[in-house]
Short mmCIF file of C-alpha atoms in Angstrom, two decimals:
data_model
loop_
_atom_site.label_atom_id
_atom_site.label_comp_id
_atom_site.label_asym_id
_atom_site.label_seq_id
_atom_site.Cartn_x
_atom_site.Cartn_y
_atom_site.Cartn_z
CA MET A 245 -35.34 -43.51 -3.18
CA GLN A 246 -35.66 -45.03 -0.30
CA ALA A 247 -31.91 -44.91 0.83
CA ALA A 248 -32.58 -41.18 -0.07
CA VAL A 249 -34.98 -40.59 1.78
CA ALA A 250 -34.61 -42.30 4.94
CA LEU A 251 -31.56 -39.97 4.71
CA TRP A 252 -32.45 -37.03 5.01
CA ALA A 253 -35.21 -38.43 7.79
CA THR A 254 -32.08 -39.06 9.56
CA LEU A 255 -30.71 -35.77 9.44
CA LEU A 256 -33.70 -33.90 10.12
CA ALA A 257 -33.88 -36.07 13.02
CA PRO A 258 -32.20 -34.19 16.21
CA ALA A 259 -28.80 -34.07 17.43
CA PHE A 260 -29.56 -31.95 20.78
CA THR A 261 -31.67 -29.76 22.16
CA LEU A 262 -30.68 -26.10 24.07
CA TRP A 263 -32.85 -23.29 24.63
CA GLY A 264 -35.52 -26.10 24.85
CA SER A 265 -35.42 -25.84 20.80
CA PRO A 266 -34.00 -28.73 19.21
CA PHE A 267 -31.07 -28.97 16.78
CA THR A 268 -31.40 -31.23 14.17
CA TRP A 269 -28.19 -33.06 12.56
CA LEU A 270 -28.74 -30.22 9.41
CA GLU A 271 -28.72 -27.45 10.76
CA LEU A 272 -25.17 -28.91 12.88
CA LEU A 273 -24.28 -30.00 9.87
CA ALA A 274 -24.55 -26.79 7.81
CA CYS A 275 -23.11 -24.55 10.65
CA VAL A 276 -20.11 -26.82 10.36
CA LEU A 277 -19.36 -26.10 6.77
CA ALA A 278 -20.49 -22.73 6.63
CA VAL A 279 -17.40 -21.34 8.59
CA TRP A 280 -15.58 -23.69 7.02
CA MET A 281 -15.98 -21.86 3.82
CA VAL A 282 -16.11 -18.19 5.81
CA ALA A 283 -12.68 -18.79 7.64
CA CYS A 284 -11.57 -20.20 3.73
CA ASN A 285 -12.42 -16.48 2.19
CA MET A 286 -11.34 -14.59 4.61
CA ARG A 287 -7.83 -16.61 4.34
CA VAL A 288 -8.99 -16.23 -0.10
CA ASN A 289 -8.32 -20.14 0.44
CA PRO A 290 -10.02 -21.36 -3.07
CA LEU A 291 -11.79 -24.68 -0.78
CA GLY A 292 -13.86 -21.51 0.27
CA TRP A 293 -16.17 -22.40 -2.26
CA PRO A 294 -16.60 -26.10 -2.71
CA LEU A 295 -17.49 -26.04 1.00
CA ALA A 296 -19.52 -23.21 -0.07
CA ILE A 297 -22.22 -25.99 -2.59
CA ALA A 298 -21.82 -27.87 0.17
CA SER A 299 -23.55 -26.49 3.01
CA SER A 300 -25.69 -24.40 0.91
CA LEU A 301 -27.52 -27.88 -0.79
CA LEU A 302 -28.14 -28.85 3.43
CA TYR A 303 -29.27 -25.44 4.16
CA ALA A 304 -31.92 -25.33 0.82
CA GLY A 305 -33.50 -28.49 2.86
CA LEU A 306 -33.39 -26.84 5.98
CA PHE A 307 -34.73 -23.50 4.76
CA ALA A 308 -37.16 -25.11 2.58
CA GLU A 309 -38.40 -27.22 5.72
CA TYR A 310 -39.32 -24.04 7.37
CA LYS A 311 -41.30 -22.44 4.72
CA LEU A 312 -38.00 -20.08 4.08
CA TYR A 313 -38.42 -19.77 0.41
CA GLY A 314 -36.42 -17.27 -0.39
CA GLU A 315 -33.55 -18.01 1.70
CA ALA A 316 -34.26 -21.09 0.18
CA SER A 317 -33.93 -21.10 -3.68
CA LEU A 318 -30.69 -18.31 -2.43
CA GLN A 319 -29.15 -21.89 -1.33
CA ILE A 320 -29.36 -23.16 -4.83
CA PHE A 321 -28.70 -19.23 -6.20
CA PHE A 322 -25.23 -19.97 -4.37
CA VAL A 323 -24.71 -23.58 -5.51
CA LEU A 324 -24.47 -22.24 -9.27
CA VAL A 325 -22.66 -19.05 -7.87
CA ALA A 326 -20.42 -21.40 -6.21
CA GLY A 327 -18.95 -23.36 -9.75
CA TRP A 328 -18.07 -19.54 -10.96
CA GLY A 329 -16.86 -18.59 -8.67
CA TRP A 330 -14.35 -20.94 -8.00
CA TRP A 331 -13.27 -21.00 -11.46
CA GLN A 332 -12.93 -16.47 -11.22
CA TRP A 333 -10.75 -17.24 -8.31
CA LEU A 334 -8.25 -20.48 -9.92
CA ARG A 335 -8.80 -18.95 -13.56
CA GLY A 336 -10.46 -15.56 -13.83
CA ARG A 337 -8.56 -12.10 -14.94
CA GLY A 338 -8.70 -9.02 -14.32
CA GLU A 339 -9.17 -5.80 -16.45
CA ASP A 340 -5.70 -6.02 -17.03
CA GLY A 341 -5.49 -8.91 -17.96
CA GLY A 342 -3.56 -10.59 -15.18
CA ALA A 343 -4.66 -12.49 -12.20
CA LEU A 344 -7.29 -11.97 -10.16
CA ARG A 345 -6.53 -9.91 -7.40
CA VAL A 346 -8.22 -8.51 -4.28
CA HIS A 347 -9.68 -5.03 -5.56
CA ARG A 348 -12.76 -2.67 -4.48
CA LEU A 349 -15.56 -1.49 -7.12
CA THR A 350 -15.02 2.44 -8.03
CA GLY A 351 -17.39 5.05 -6.11
CA ARG A 352 -19.83 4.14 -9.20
CA GLN A 353 -20.41 0.96 -9.27
CA ARG A 354 -20.81 0.49 -5.54
CA ALA A 355 -24.39 3.29 -6.25
CA LEU A 356 -25.28 0.71 -8.62
CA ALA A 357 -24.52 -2.93 -6.81
CA LEU A 358 -26.66 -1.19 -3.79
CA LEU A 359 -29.29 0.82 -6.50
CA ALA A 360 -29.98 -3.09 -7.71
CA THR A 361 -29.84 -4.63 -4.91
CA LEU A 362 -32.90 -1.83 -3.62
CA LEU A 363 -34.97 -2.55 -6.15
CA GLY A 364 -34.54 -5.84 -6.39
CA TRP A 365 -35.79 -7.01 -2.97
CA PRO A 366 -39.13 -5.39 -3.29
CA LEU A 367 -39.76 -6.88 -6.42
CA LEU A 368 -38.80 -10.06 -5.20
CA GLY A 369 -40.68 -9.25 -1.64
CA LEU A 370 -43.75 -8.98 -4.20
CA LEU A 371 -43.04 -12.30 -6.12
CA LEU A 372 -43.26 -14.67 -2.51
CA HIS A 373 -46.22 -12.48 -1.33
CA ARG A 374 -48.23 -13.86 -4.31
CA PHE A 375 -46.57 -17.12 -5.12
CA THR A 376 -45.84 -18.74 -2.21
CA ASP A 377 -47.05 -19.09 1.41
CA SER A 378 -44.44 -17.30 2.93
CA ASP A 379 -45.58 -15.88 6.25
CA VAL A 380 -42.57 -13.02 6.15
CA PRO A 381 -42.07 -12.92 1.80
CA PHE A 382 -40.50 -9.01 2.61
CA TRP A 383 -38.49 -9.70 5.50
CA ASP A 384 -37.30 -13.24 3.81
CA ALA A 385 -36.53 -11.34 0.65
CA LEU A 386 -33.73 -8.44 2.20
CA PRO A 387 -31.66 -10.80 3.21
CA THR A 388 -31.61 -12.88 0.34
CA VAL A 389 -31.30 -9.90 -2.51
CA ALA A 390 -28.37 -8.54 -0.58
CA SER A 391 -26.63 -11.72 -0.78
CA ILE A 392 -26.79 -11.84 -4.19
CA THR A 393 -25.54 -9.10 -4.34
CA GLY A 394 -22.15 -10.39 -1.98
CA GLN A 395 -22.19 -13.10 -3.88
CA SER A 396 -21.46 -11.69 -6.81
CA LEU A 397 -18.81 -9.44 -5.12
CA LEU A 398 -16.94 -11.99 -3.63
CA GLY A 399 -16.53 -14.59 -6.64
CA ARG A 400 -14.03 -11.46 -7.78
CA LYS A 401 -12.99 -10.52 -4.68
CA LEU A 402 -13.92 -7.25 -4.48
CA ILE A 403 -13.58 -6.12 -0.73
CA GLU A 404 -16.82 -4.36 -0.37
CA ASN A 405 -18.60 -7.74 0.03
CA TRP A 406 -17.39 -7.89 3.81
CA PRO A 407 -19.73 -5.08 4.60
CA VAL A 408 -22.55 -6.70 2.23
CA TRP A 409 -23.03 -9.97 4.84
CA ILE A 410 -22.68 -7.81 7.64
CA ALA A 411 -25.51 -6.29 6.97
CA VAL A 412 -27.00 -9.85 5.08
CA ASN A 413 -26.13 -11.18 8.60
CA LEU A 414 -27.49 -8.72 10.30
CA VAL A 415 -30.90 -9.15 8.73
CA SER A 416 -30.82 -12.90 8.88
CA MET A 417 -30.26 -13.16 12.35
CA GLY A 418 -33.46 -11.75 13.07
CA LEU A 419 -35.62 -13.74 10.25
CA PHE A 420 -33.68 -16.36 12.35
CA ALA A 421 -34.87 -16.23 15.07
CA LEU A 422 -38.10 -15.35 14.73
CA LYS A 423 -38.15 -18.98 13.57
CA SER A 424 -37.40 -20.44 16.09
CA LEU A 425 -33.75 -21.80 14.53
CA TRP A 426 -30.94 -20.54 16.89
CA LEU A 427 -28.16 -22.55 16.26
CA THR A 428 -28.22 -20.76 12.83
CA VAL A 429 -28.80 -17.47 14.90
CA LEU A 430 -25.01 -17.82 16.68
CA LEU A 431 -23.90 -19.17 13.58
CA TYR A 432 -24.53 -15.84 11.71
CA ALA A 433 -23.50 -13.39 14.45
CA VAL A 434 -19.63 -15.70 14.00
CA PHE A 435 -20.82 -14.91 10.37
CA THR A 436 -20.98 -10.96 11.45
CA VAL A 437 -17.34 -11.29 13.23
CA MET A 438 -16.29 -13.02 10.51
CA ALA A 439 -17.03 -10.72 7.87
CA ALA A 440 -15.47 -7.46 10.11
CA ALA A 441 -12.84 -9.78 10.17
CA GLY A 442 -12.47 -10.64 6.36
CA TRP A 443 -13.24 -6.98 5.81
CA ARG A 444 -10.47 -5.88 8.25
CA ALA A 445 -7.87 -9.28 6.42
CA TRP A 446 -8.46 -8.31 2.73
CA ARG A 447 -7.83 -4.23 2.54
CA LYS A 448 -3.89 -5.63 3.17
CA LEU A 449 -4.28 -7.90 1.28
CA GLU A 450 -5.65 -5.52 -1.76
CA GLY A 451 -3.17 -5.34 -4.76
CA ARG A 452 -2.59 -9.64 -3.84
CA VAL A 453 -4.07 -12.64 -6.45
CA SER A 454 -3.75 -14.96 -2.93
CA ALA A 455 -3.39 -14.33 0.96
#
């Protein structure tokens, strides 16, 4: 137990200072793993899923330290979904019974995904407002709920996951800037560019099992 506490203290220690704010080893390691993860996702490489598990666990601890409880809870959800997504990419089947391929939602499915996200946002915001000391409950709730949508779409190799991530990243950049998590702001700016590239790449991969 003491070793775990000591390790956590080391991870929370400043690695360097930039723009007047300290950056911890925890944030730095989480950033590196997260970029590697997205690069794998762009190439439909299943290695992205274990990387997602590792980076999400690190970010859960980081966000909890900054009282971003919606984001912290989201990371735990990501760990669970990453196991499901990993299995889907390796063993999942499409509607035709064949191996899971990069594909699109129907118009009706897009509308349902958007509706579910818009309904879930205020509900989670109210929960965070009522049961936590979050100072930004509804702002925290929006990217949290939208990320659940994006991760579910990614797990099923649906192209629409990428525009969802672009929206999530843009909202999250403002949220993290408010908390002075500048390295994470920079990371999410990189994620936005990578999501746009992933969207373009997956359109070319449509109908394929893997890249």
